[in-house]
Short mmCIF file of C-alpha atoms in Angstrom, two decimals:
data_model
loop_
_atom_site.label_atom_id
_atom_site.label_comp_id
_atom_site.label_asym_id
_atom_site.label_seq_id
_atom_site.Cartn_x
_atom_site.Cartn_y
_atom_site.Cartn_z
CA TYR A 73 16.59 53.85 -22.86
CA SER A 74 17.41 57.38 -23.86
CA TYR A 75 16.43 60.15 -21.46
CA GLY A 76 13.67 61.15 -23.89
CA GLU A 77 12.25 57.61 -24.00
CA LEU A 78 12.34 57.42 -20.23
CA ALA A 79 10.54 60.77 -19.92
CA ALA A 80 7.72 59.59 -22.21
CA ASP A 81 7.23 56.46 -20.10
CA VAL A 82 7.33 58.49 -16.88
CA TYR A 83 4.52 60.63 -18.30
CA ARG A 84 2.53 57.48 -19.15
CA MET A 85 2.97 56.22 -15.62
CA ALA A 86 2.05 59.59 -14.12
CA ASN A 87 -1.12 59.74 -16.21
CA PHE A 88 -2.04 56.22 -15.13
CA LEU A 89 -1.48 57.12 -11.49
CA SER A 90 -3.49 60.33 -11.58
CA THR A 91 -6.29 59.34 -13.98
CA ASP A 92 -6.81 55.64 -13.27
CA LEU A 93 -5.82 55.45 -9.60
CA GLY A 94 -6.59 58.98 -8.40
CA ILE A 95 -3.11 59.47 -6.91
CA LYS A 96 -2.41 63.07 -5.96
CA ARG A 97 0.09 65.22 -4.08
CA GLY A 98 1.00 63.73 -0.70
CA ASP A 99 -0.41 60.24 -1.39
CA ARG A 100 1.79 57.23 -0.74
CA VAL A 101 2.30 54.31 -3.12
CA ALA A 102 4.08 51.12 -2.02
CA VAL A 103 6.24 48.78 -4.11
CA LEU A 104 7.16 45.15 -3.51
CA SER A 105 9.41 44.09 -6.35
CA PHE A 106 12.87 43.17 -7.50
CA ASN A 107 14.79 45.90 -9.34
CA ARG A 108 13.27 46.68 -12.74
CA VAL A 109 12.83 49.68 -15.00
CA GLU A 110 9.15 50.11 -14.05
CA TYR A 111 10.30 50.78 -10.48
CA ILE A 112 12.29 53.78 -11.69
CA LYS A 113 9.45 55.01 -13.91
CA LEU A 114 7.09 54.80 -10.94
CA PHE A 115 9.47 56.79 -8.73
CA PHE A 116 9.80 59.64 -11.21
CA ALA A 117 6.08 59.60 -12.02
CA LEU A 118 5.13 59.86 -8.35
CA SER A 119 7.72 62.61 -7.88
CA ARG A 120 6.16 64.51 -10.79
CA LEU A 121 2.78 64.32 -9.03
CA GLY A 122 4.12 65.25 -5.60
CA ALA A 123 3.26 61.76 -4.33
CA ILE A 124 5.55 59.54 -2.24
CA LEU A 125 7.14 56.18 -3.04
CA VAL A 126 7.28 53.60 -0.21
CA PRO A 127 9.64 50.75 -1.20
CA LEU A 128 9.11 47.51 0.74
CA ASN A 129 11.92 45.12 1.64
CA PHE A 130 11.18 41.87 -0.22
CA ARG A 131 13.45 40.00 2.21
CA LEU A 132 10.95 40.41 5.05
CA ALA A 133 8.54 37.77 6.30
CA PRO A 134 4.88 38.19 5.21
CA ALA A 135 3.67 39.29 8.65
CA GLU A 136 6.20 42.13 8.75
CA PHE A 137 4.64 43.91 5.76
CA ILE A 138 1.42 44.64 7.64
CA TYR A 139 3.06 47.15 9.99
CA PHE A 140 4.61 49.13 7.14
CA LEU A 141 1.39 49.21 5.14
CA LYS A 142 -0.65 50.36 8.12
CA ASP A 143 1.93 52.97 9.11
CA ALA A 144 2.45 54.50 5.65
CA ALA A 145 -1.19 53.92 4.58
CA PRO A 146 -0.49 53.80 0.82
CA LYS A 147 -3.38 54.11 -1.61
CA ALA A 148 -1.88 51.56 -3.99
CA ILE A 149 0.77 48.88 -4.18
CA PHE A 150 2.77 47.88 -7.26
CA PHE A 151 4.40 44.46 -7.30
CA ASP A 152 6.02 41.93 -9.60
CA LYS A 153 4.87 38.38 -10.26
CA ALA A 154 7.61 36.99 -8.02
CA HIS A 155 5.97 38.63 -4.98
CA GLN A 156 2.28 38.40 -5.82
CA GLU A 157 1.78 35.52 -3.36
CA SER A 158 2.97 37.77 -0.53
CA VAL A 159 0.70 40.57 -1.75
CA ASP A 160 -2.26 38.20 -1.93
CA GLY A 161 -1.48 37.18 1.65
CA PHE A 162 -2.04 40.67 3.07
CA LYS A 163 -5.09 41.50 0.98
CA GLY A 164 -7.94 42.24 3.33
CA LYS A 165 -5.58 42.98 6.22
CA THR A 166 -4.86 46.53 5.06
CA GLU A 167 -6.84 49.34 3.45
CA LEU A 168 -5.12 49.40 0.07
CA ASN A 169 -7.34 50.64 -2.75
CA HIS A 170 -5.35 49.42 -5.75
CA TYR A 171 -3.19 46.39 -6.54
CA ILE A 172 -1.09 46.73 -9.69
CA CYS A 173 1.17 44.01 -11.11
CA PHE A 174 4.19 45.10 -13.16
CA ASP A 175 3.90 41.86 -15.14
CA GLU A 176 1.20 40.62 -17.49
CA ASP A 177 -0.62 38.70 -14.78
CA ASP A 178 -3.92 39.82 -13.27
CA THR A 179 -4.31 37.01 -10.72
CA VAL A 180 -3.87 39.32 -7.73
CA GLY A 181 -4.32 42.80 -9.22
CA ARG A 182 -4.51 44.77 -12.44
CA ALA A 183 -1.80 43.94 -14.97
CA LEU A 184 -0.03 47.15 -15.95
CA PRO A 185 1.16 45.85 -19.38
CA LYS A 186 -2.46 45.32 -20.48
CA VAL A 187 -3.20 49.06 -20.27
CA TRP A 188 0.26 50.48 -20.98
CA SER A 189 -0.05 51.03 -24.74
CA ALA A 190 -3.26 53.04 -24.29
CA LEU A 191 -1.75 55.49 -21.82
CA SER A 192 -1.01 59.04 -22.89
CA ALA A 193 2.63 60.10 -23.16
CA GLU A 194 1.67 63.76 -22.84
CA ALA A 195 3.22 65.64 -19.93
CA PRO A 196 0.82 65.77 -16.97
CA SER A 197 -0.17 69.05 -15.40
CA GLU A 198 2.50 70.72 -13.30
CA VAL A 199 2.25 70.27 -9.54
CA GLU A 200 3.88 72.76 -7.18
CA ILE A 201 6.58 70.90 -5.26
CA GLY A 202 8.99 72.35 -2.69
CA PRO A 203 12.31 71.09 -1.31
CA ASP A 204 10.67 70.07 1.97
CA ASP A 205 8.03 67.87 0.32
CA PRO A 206 8.52 64.10 0.91
CA GLN A 207 9.67 62.06 -2.09
CA LEU A 208 10.52 58.69 -0.51
CA ILE A 209 9.75 56.91 2.75
CA ILE A 210 12.34 54.22 3.46
CA TYR A 211 11.85 52.08 6.53
CA THR A 212 14.79 51.34 8.78
CA SER A 213 14.48 49.31 11.95
CA GLY A 214 15.34 51.05 15.18
CA THR A 215 17.47 49.70 17.99
CA THR A 216 14.41 50.04 20.19
CA GLY A 217 10.73 50.19 19.39
CA LEU A 218 9.13 49.67 16.00
CA PRO A 219 10.68 50.34 12.58
CA LYS A 220 10.82 53.98 11.50
CA GLY A 221 9.91 55.43 8.14
CA VAL A 222 12.66 57.88 7.16
CA ILE A 223 11.26 60.84 5.21
CA LEU A 224 13.51 61.63 2.25
CA THR A 225 12.48 64.96 0.72
CA HIS A 226 12.93 66.39 -2.77
CA GLY A 227 15.52 68.77 -1.36
CA MET A 228 17.43 66.02 0.43
CA LEU A 229 17.70 63.82 -2.67
CA THR A 230 18.65 66.77 -4.87
CA TRP A 231 21.37 67.99 -2.52
CA ASN A 232 22.79 64.48 -2.12
CA ALA A 233 23.02 64.34 -5.93
CA ILE A 234 24.70 67.78 -6.03
CA ASN A 235 27.16 66.79 -3.30
CA THR A 236 27.97 63.52 -5.06
CA ASN A 237 28.51 65.19 -8.43
CA LEU A 238 30.79 67.82 -6.93
CA GLY A 239 32.60 65.63 -4.41
CA TRP A 240 33.20 62.66 -6.71
CA ASP A 241 33.37 64.60 -9.98
CA LEU A 242 30.64 62.61 -11.74
CA ARG A 243 30.40 63.19 -15.49
CA SER A 244 27.91 62.64 -18.28
CA GLU A 245 30.07 59.83 -19.67
CA ASP A 246 30.03 57.92 -16.38
CA LYS A 247 28.38 54.50 -16.26
CA THR A 248 27.41 52.55 -13.16
CA ILE A 249 25.56 49.33 -12.35
CA LEU A 250 22.35 49.61 -10.34
CA HIS A 251 22.39 46.32 -8.45
CA ALA A 252 21.54 47.44 -4.89
CA ALA A 253 17.98 46.65 -3.87
CA MET A 254 15.77 49.70 -4.27
CA PHE A 255 14.24 49.41 -0.82
CA TYR A 256 17.62 50.62 0.52
CA THR A 257 18.78 54.23 0.25
CA ALA A 258 21.90 52.84 -1.47
CA GLY A 259 19.73 51.66 -4.35
CA TRP A 260 18.67 55.23 -5.06
CA ASN A 261 21.23 57.59 -3.62
CA VAL A 262 24.80 56.30 -3.82
CA TYR A 263 24.90 56.49 -7.61
CA THR A 264 21.46 56.08 -9.24
CA LEU A 265 19.97 59.55 -8.77
CA PRO A 266 23.35 61.33 -8.79
CA ILE A 267 24.09 59.64 -12.15
CA PHE A 268 20.71 60.79 -13.48
CA TYR A 269 21.65 64.29 -12.29
CA SER A 270 24.90 64.12 -14.27
CA ARG A 271 23.10 62.70 -17.35
CA GLY A 272 25.17 59.52 -17.12
CA VAL A 273 24.19 55.88 -17.64
CA ASN A 274 22.60 53.53 -15.11
CA ILE A 275 22.86 49.85 -16.05
CA LEU A 276 19.93 48.20 -14.27
CA ILE A 277 20.07 44.58 -13.13
CA GLN A 278 17.70 42.62 -10.90
CA SER A 279 20.22 41.91 -8.17
CA PHE A 280 23.92 41.48 -7.48
CA GLU A 281 25.60 38.56 -9.26
CA ALA A 282 29.39 38.60 -9.22
CA ASP A 283 29.90 37.02 -12.67
CA LEU A 284 27.33 39.34 -14.26
CA ILE A 285 28.92 42.41 -12.64
CA LEU A 286 32.33 41.45 -14.01
CA ASP A 287 30.86 40.82 -17.48
CA LEU A 288 29.21 44.28 -17.45
CA ILE A 289 32.39 46.01 -16.29
CA LYS A 290 34.21 44.52 -19.25
CA ARG A 291 31.47 44.78 -21.90
CA GLU A 292 29.89 48.14 -21.02
CA GLY A 293 32.96 50.04 -19.84
CA VAL A 294 31.62 50.76 -16.36
CA THR A 295 33.42 53.77 -14.84
CA VAL A 296 32.15 53.97 -11.24
CA PHE A 297 30.90 51.22 -8.94
CA PHE A 298 29.51 50.87 -5.42
CA GLY A 299 29.40 47.76 -3.26
CA VAL A 300 29.49 46.53 0.30
CA PRO A 301 32.56 44.54 1.44
CA THR A 302 30.76 41.23 0.94
CA MET A 303 30.20 42.09 -2.73
CA PHE A 304 33.86 42.97 -3.31
CA GLN A 305 34.80 39.65 -1.73
CA MET A 306 32.38 37.84 -4.05
CA LEU A 307 33.94 39.59 -7.06
CA MET A 308 37.38 38.42 -5.91
CA ASP A 309 36.09 34.88 -5.45
CA SER A 310 34.66 34.71 -8.97
CA PRO A 311 36.69 32.70 -11.51
CA LYS A 312 36.21 35.65 -13.89
CA PHE A 313 37.95 38.17 -11.61
CA ALA A 314 41.51 37.58 -12.78
CA SER A 315 40.69 37.94 -16.49
CA THR A 316 38.35 40.95 -16.20
CA ASP A 317 39.74 44.24 -17.51
CA PHE A 318 39.11 47.00 -14.96
CA SER A 319 40.80 49.77 -16.95
CA SER A 320 37.52 51.64 -17.57
CA ILE A 321 36.89 52.02 -13.80
CA ARG A 322 37.68 55.52 -12.47
CA PHE A 323 36.94 54.60 -8.86
CA MET A 324 34.98 52.22 -6.65
CA VAL A 325 33.25 53.05 -3.38
CA SER A 326 32.57 50.71 -0.48
CA GLY A 327 30.06 51.31 2.28
CA GLY A 328 27.82 49.63 4.80
CA ALA A 329 30.62 48.06 6.85
CA PRO A 330 34.40 48.38 7.32
CA LEU A 331 36.43 47.13 4.36
CA GLY A 332 38.99 44.42 5.07
CA GLN A 333 42.66 45.08 4.34
CA ASP A 334 42.88 41.97 2.13
CA ILE A 335 40.18 43.33 -0.18
CA LEU A 336 41.88 46.73 -0.39
CA GLU A 337 45.23 45.14 -1.19
CA THR A 338 43.84 42.73 -3.79
CA PHE A 339 42.14 45.46 -5.81
CA LYS A 340 45.14 47.73 -5.46
CA THR A 341 47.77 45.19 -6.51
CA GLN A 342 45.81 43.16 -9.06
CA LYS A 343 43.56 45.82 -10.61
CA SER A 344 45.36 49.11 -9.77
CA ILE A 345 42.20 50.36 -8.06
CA ARG A 346 41.98 51.96 -4.65
CA ILE A 347 38.54 51.40 -3.22
CA TRP A 348 37.23 54.50 -1.49
CA GLU A 349 35.40 54.00 1.80
CA GLY A 350 32.26 56.05 2.30
CA TYR A 351 29.97 56.65 5.25
CA GLY A 352 26.27 57.36 5.24
CA LEU A 353 22.86 56.60 6.66
CA THR A 354 19.33 56.44 5.34
CA GLU A 355 18.71 59.63 7.32
CA ALA A 356 21.76 61.51 6.03
CA GLY A 357 23.16 61.53 2.52
CA PRO A 358 24.11 58.74 2.20
CA ASN A 359 27.14 60.34 0.49
CA ASN A 360 28.47 62.47 3.33
CA PHE A 361 32.23 62.29 2.78
CA ILE A 362 34.44 62.60 -0.29
CA ALA A 363 36.45 59.46 0.64
CA ASN A 364 39.56 61.32 -0.52
CA GLY A 365 41.54 60.87 2.65
CA LYS A 366 44.17 58.59 4.06
CA LEU A 367 43.62 54.86 4.21
CA GLY A 368 41.32 54.05 7.08
CA THR A 369 39.48 57.37 6.80
CA VAL A 370 36.46 58.61 4.86
CA GLY A 371 38.22 61.89 4.04
CA HIS A 372 36.67 65.35 4.13
CA PRO A 373 32.94 66.11 4.20
CA MET A 374 31.16 66.62 0.88
CA PRO A 375 30.94 70.27 -0.31
CA HIS A 376 27.58 71.09 1.31
CA VAL A 377 27.92 68.87 4.39
CA ASP A 378 28.80 70.07 7.88
CA ALA A 379 30.28 67.43 10.20
CA LYS A 380 31.62 67.53 13.73
CA ILE A 381 32.59 65.21 16.59
CA VAL A 382 31.01 65.81 20.01
CA ASP A 383 31.14 64.43 23.54
CA PRO A 384 28.03 63.19 25.45
CA GLU A 385 27.21 66.82 26.36
CA ASP A 386 27.28 67.78 22.64
CA ASN A 387 30.48 69.81 22.99
CA GLU A 388 33.00 69.50 20.15
CA VAL A 389 35.98 67.35 21.11
CA PRO A 390 39.62 68.24 20.36
CA THR A 391 41.31 66.95 17.22
CA GLY A 392 42.16 63.27 17.52
CA GLU A 393 39.66 62.50 20.26
CA GLU A 394 36.67 60.22 19.72
CA GLY A 395 33.05 61.23 20.00
CA GLU A 396 29.69 60.99 18.27
CA ILE A 397 29.48 62.10 14.63
CA LEU A 398 26.92 64.86 14.02
CA LEU A 399 25.92 65.95 10.51
CA ARG A 400 24.14 69.04 9.18
CA GLY A 401 23.08 70.26 5.75
CA PRO A 402 20.32 70.22 3.14
CA HIS A 403 21.01 66.51 2.49
CA ILE A 404 19.49 65.46 5.84
CA CYS A 405 16.08 63.77 6.14
CA ALA A 406 12.97 65.50 7.45
CA GLY A 407 12.62 63.02 10.31
CA TYR A 408 10.53 59.91 10.83
CA TRP A 409 7.03 59.31 9.49
CA HIS A 410 4.40 59.72 12.25
CA LYS A 411 7.09 59.64 14.95
CA PRO A 412 7.56 63.21 16.27
CA GLU A 413 9.32 62.12 19.47
CA GLU A 414 11.91 60.04 17.64
CA THR A 415 12.38 62.88 15.17
CA ALA A 416 13.00 65.39 17.94
CA ASN A 417 15.47 63.05 19.65
CA ALA A 418 17.45 62.58 16.43
CA PHE A 419 18.39 66.27 16.15
CA VAL A 420 20.15 68.77 18.38
CA ASP A 421 20.19 72.42 17.28
CA GLY A 422 19.75 71.40 13.64
CA TRP A 423 22.45 68.70 13.75
CA PHE A 424 21.57 65.06 13.09
CA LYS A 425 22.87 62.65 15.73
CA THR A 426 24.23 59.64 13.84
CA GLY A 427 24.75 57.42 16.86
CA ASP A 428 28.20 56.47 15.50
CA PHE A 429 31.64 57.14 16.95
CA GLY A 430 34.33 58.87 14.94
CA ARG A 431 37.33 61.18 15.13
CA ILE A 432 38.95 63.86 13.00
CA ASP A 433 42.69 64.21 12.48
CA SER A 434 44.85 67.31 12.06
CA ASP A 435 44.26 67.26 8.28
CA GLY A 436 40.48 67.28 8.68
CA HIS A 437 40.07 63.64 7.65
CA PHE A 438 37.26 61.79 9.43
CA SER A 439 37.48 58.20 10.63
CA ILE A 440 34.64 55.92 11.70
CA VAL A 441 35.78 54.06 14.79
CA GLY A 442 32.70 52.36 16.19
CA ARG A 443 28.95 52.26 16.61
CA LEU A 444 26.97 53.66 19.46
CA LYS A 445 23.88 51.96 18.20
CA ASP A 446 23.64 48.29 19.04
CA MET A 447 23.59 47.17 15.43
CA ILE A 448 24.91 44.25 13.42
CA ILE A 449 26.06 44.96 9.85
CA SER A 450 25.83 41.75 7.81
CA GLY A 451 26.71 41.95 4.14
CA GLY A 452 26.02 45.70 4.25
CA ALA A 453 22.51 45.19 5.69
CA ASN A 454 21.70 46.72 9.07
CA ILE A 455 20.31 44.15 11.51
CA TYR A 456 18.98 45.44 14.81
CA PRO A 457 19.21 43.03 17.75
CA ALA A 458 16.23 44.56 19.58
CA GLU A 459 13.88 43.53 16.77
CA ILE A 460 15.20 39.94 16.79
CA GLU A 461 15.10 39.77 20.57
CA ARG A 462 11.44 40.83 20.61
CA ALA A 463 10.59 38.01 18.21
CA ILE A 464 12.52 35.36 20.15
CA GLU A 465 11.00 36.46 23.46
CA THR A 466 7.53 35.54 22.18
CA HIS A 467 8.55 31.85 22.27
CA SER A 468 6.93 30.12 25.22
CA SER A 469 10.21 28.53 26.36
CA VAL A 470 12.19 31.78 26.49
CA THR A 471 12.69 33.92 29.58
CA GLY A 472 15.11 36.37 28.00
CA VAL A 473 17.50 36.74 25.10
CA ALA A 474 20.36 38.89 23.87
CA VAL A 475 21.55 38.98 20.27
CA ILE A 476 25.12 39.96 19.49
CA GLY A 477 27.20 40.15 16.33
CA VAL A 478 29.98 37.62 15.74
CA PRO A 479 32.61 37.62 12.97
CA ASP A 480 31.87 35.91 9.66
CA PRO A 481 34.37 35.67 6.76
CA LYS A 482 31.72 36.25 4.08
CA TRP A 483 29.15 38.58 5.66
CA GLY A 484 31.39 40.49 8.05
CA GLU A 485 29.05 39.89 10.97
CA VAL A 486 26.15 37.55 11.68
CA GLY A 487 23.81 37.28 14.63
CA LYS A 488 24.24 34.98 17.62
CA ALA A 489 21.41 34.52 20.12
CA ILE A 490 22.21 33.95 23.78
CA VAL A 491 18.99 32.54 25.22
CA GLU A 492 17.81 32.18 28.81
CA LEU A 493 15.13 29.49 29.01
CA ASN A 494 12.24 29.04 31.41
CA PRO A 495 12.94 26.48 34.14
CA GLY A 496 12.47 22.97 32.77
CA SER A 497 12.16 24.14 29.14
CA THR A 498 14.27 23.12 26.17
CA LEU A 499 14.83 24.78 22.81
CA SER A 500 17.07 23.58 20.01
CA PHE A 501 18.65 25.85 17.42
CA GLU A 502 16.60 24.16 14.68
CA GLU A 503 13.39 24.77 16.63
CA LEU A 504 14.29 28.43 17.08
CA ARG A 505 15.01 28.92 13.37
CA ASP A 506 11.70 27.27 12.45
CA PHE A 507 9.89 29.49 14.97
CA LEU A 508 11.41 32.65 13.46
CA SER A 509 10.99 31.68 9.80
CA ASP A 510 7.62 33.42 9.36
CA ARG A 511 8.34 36.22 11.84
CA LEU A 512 11.62 37.59 10.52
CA GLY A 513 13.36 37.90 7.19
CA LYS A 514 15.85 35.06 6.67
CA PHE A 515 18.83 37.43 6.83
CA LYS A 516 17.80 38.53 10.34
CA ILE A 517 17.60 35.06 11.84
CA PRO A 518 20.65 34.35 14.03
CA LYS A 519 23.22 31.97 12.58
CA TYR A 520 24.26 30.70 16.01
CA MET A 521 22.59 30.10 19.38
CA VAL A 522 23.68 29.22 22.89
CA THR A 523 21.54 28.72 25.98
CA VAL A 524 22.61 30.03 29.39
CA GLY A 525 21.29 29.55 32.90
CA GLU A 526 20.94 33.29 33.43
CA LEU A 527 21.71 36.41 31.39
CA PRO A 528 24.01 38.94 33.12
CA ARG A 529 22.00 42.01 34.05
CA THR A 530 22.63 45.30 35.83
CA VAL A 531 21.29 45.49 39.38
CA ALA A 532 19.74 48.93 38.99
CA SER A 533 17.88 48.59 35.69
CA GLY A 534 17.92 44.90 34.89
CA LYS A 535 19.41 45.58 31.45
CA VAL A 536 21.40 42.77 29.87
CA GLN A 537 25.16 43.45 30.02
CA LYS A 538 26.08 42.60 26.45
CA PHE A 539 29.75 43.39 26.92
CA ILE A 540 29.99 40.36 29.21
CA LEU A 541 28.24 38.17 26.65
CA LYS A 542 30.50 39.40 23.85
CA ASP A 543 33.59 38.53 25.90
CA LYS A 544 32.30 35.05 26.71
CA HIS A 545 30.30 34.13 23.60
CA GLY A 546 31.61 36.42 20.86
CA ARG A 547 32.71 33.56 18.62
CA ALA A 548 31.08 32.09 15.52
CA ASP A 549 29.89 28.90 17.19
CA ASN A 550 27.08 27.50 19.31
CA ASP A 551 29.02 27.75 22.59
#
């Protein structure tokens, strides 16, 4: 695709949305699909109309979609053939007006290819759009309560692109591979939209495949690349790694979880590449730091990003001391969809509270040292124990449960459930996995389980003392 060809197709999509579906400024439109070019066309078309894209995580269980669809209340959903069975499953359970299939199959909804050639490629009428208008709603599970829809505005996405272009010196000749799922902020905002901003090249693939990535690096002359540590490990494990020429790569960025020293050393010694470590959230950036600092740091903040480290009373801490990372700037989200209390709690005097621990050294380089939020990062995906615990606690044999993260050589961390059973009850690991299979996405289901007579709890509040469980059960086993 040239930029001109893409623009013509975006206009076709926008005309279809406005004329055929009646989509207008402020409306939401959901998507349940693997990565594909129509996904990008839909995003830009909705943006042109002032409407809002709501990407859905295709890794979720069918029942989990209902909450998102009721919360965001989209007027339409676009989907691919691979997910039409899931879409058919929630028909009648939500108030969607339009079902549109990206593929030439009208079993569940209208087939977009059947009307595509008849759509006008003329530019639609201009719609007044401001920097504070929502452009994306991306759902991220909270450590407590129900999942939250993060409101990513036109201004936020634009300023993240500006920061990324300035901080990482993106150029029109840069090429990247869009492999990250587009229901994550990484799929849009690490490189995709910043590369569009720089007039570079996005190479779109359905999903990450190590051999394919290495082939594209060699064949297409990829210059910049993003991955989570698990992906870099998979590249190293590929039989094609040793023979792949990495000379076109200017830099690679890792995010989502800490990068192991063995991965850093392998890329440095075998491919002469230093992988930069970034830090971001769905709510902020995600490109907040230049990653230009010392090893083990994320470097200085991006050009239009303010960052500071504070104590529990929100006072800045001295250089070298640890505290919570707070971020401020035009690249921050507008809050959470239909959740004013959570939005208010996420900010203090205009600063976004990340919930993560960090420190800053005498050279102004930031380091990420821990997580305040009780979160497991598995293969770069955020898994929130509270959500899993709620699902397990609905089992009739379970009195209580705590889910902790344990080390895993491939995924970094995986979940382990410590379960307190009702007197006289039994529950095997296989039974638990079967019970959760239609309640949680497969990646959220714990990989290990142990039963205990009683969970350790505080006397005052009855909260489970997870630090005790981590000391006793923090191994990758069923003990």
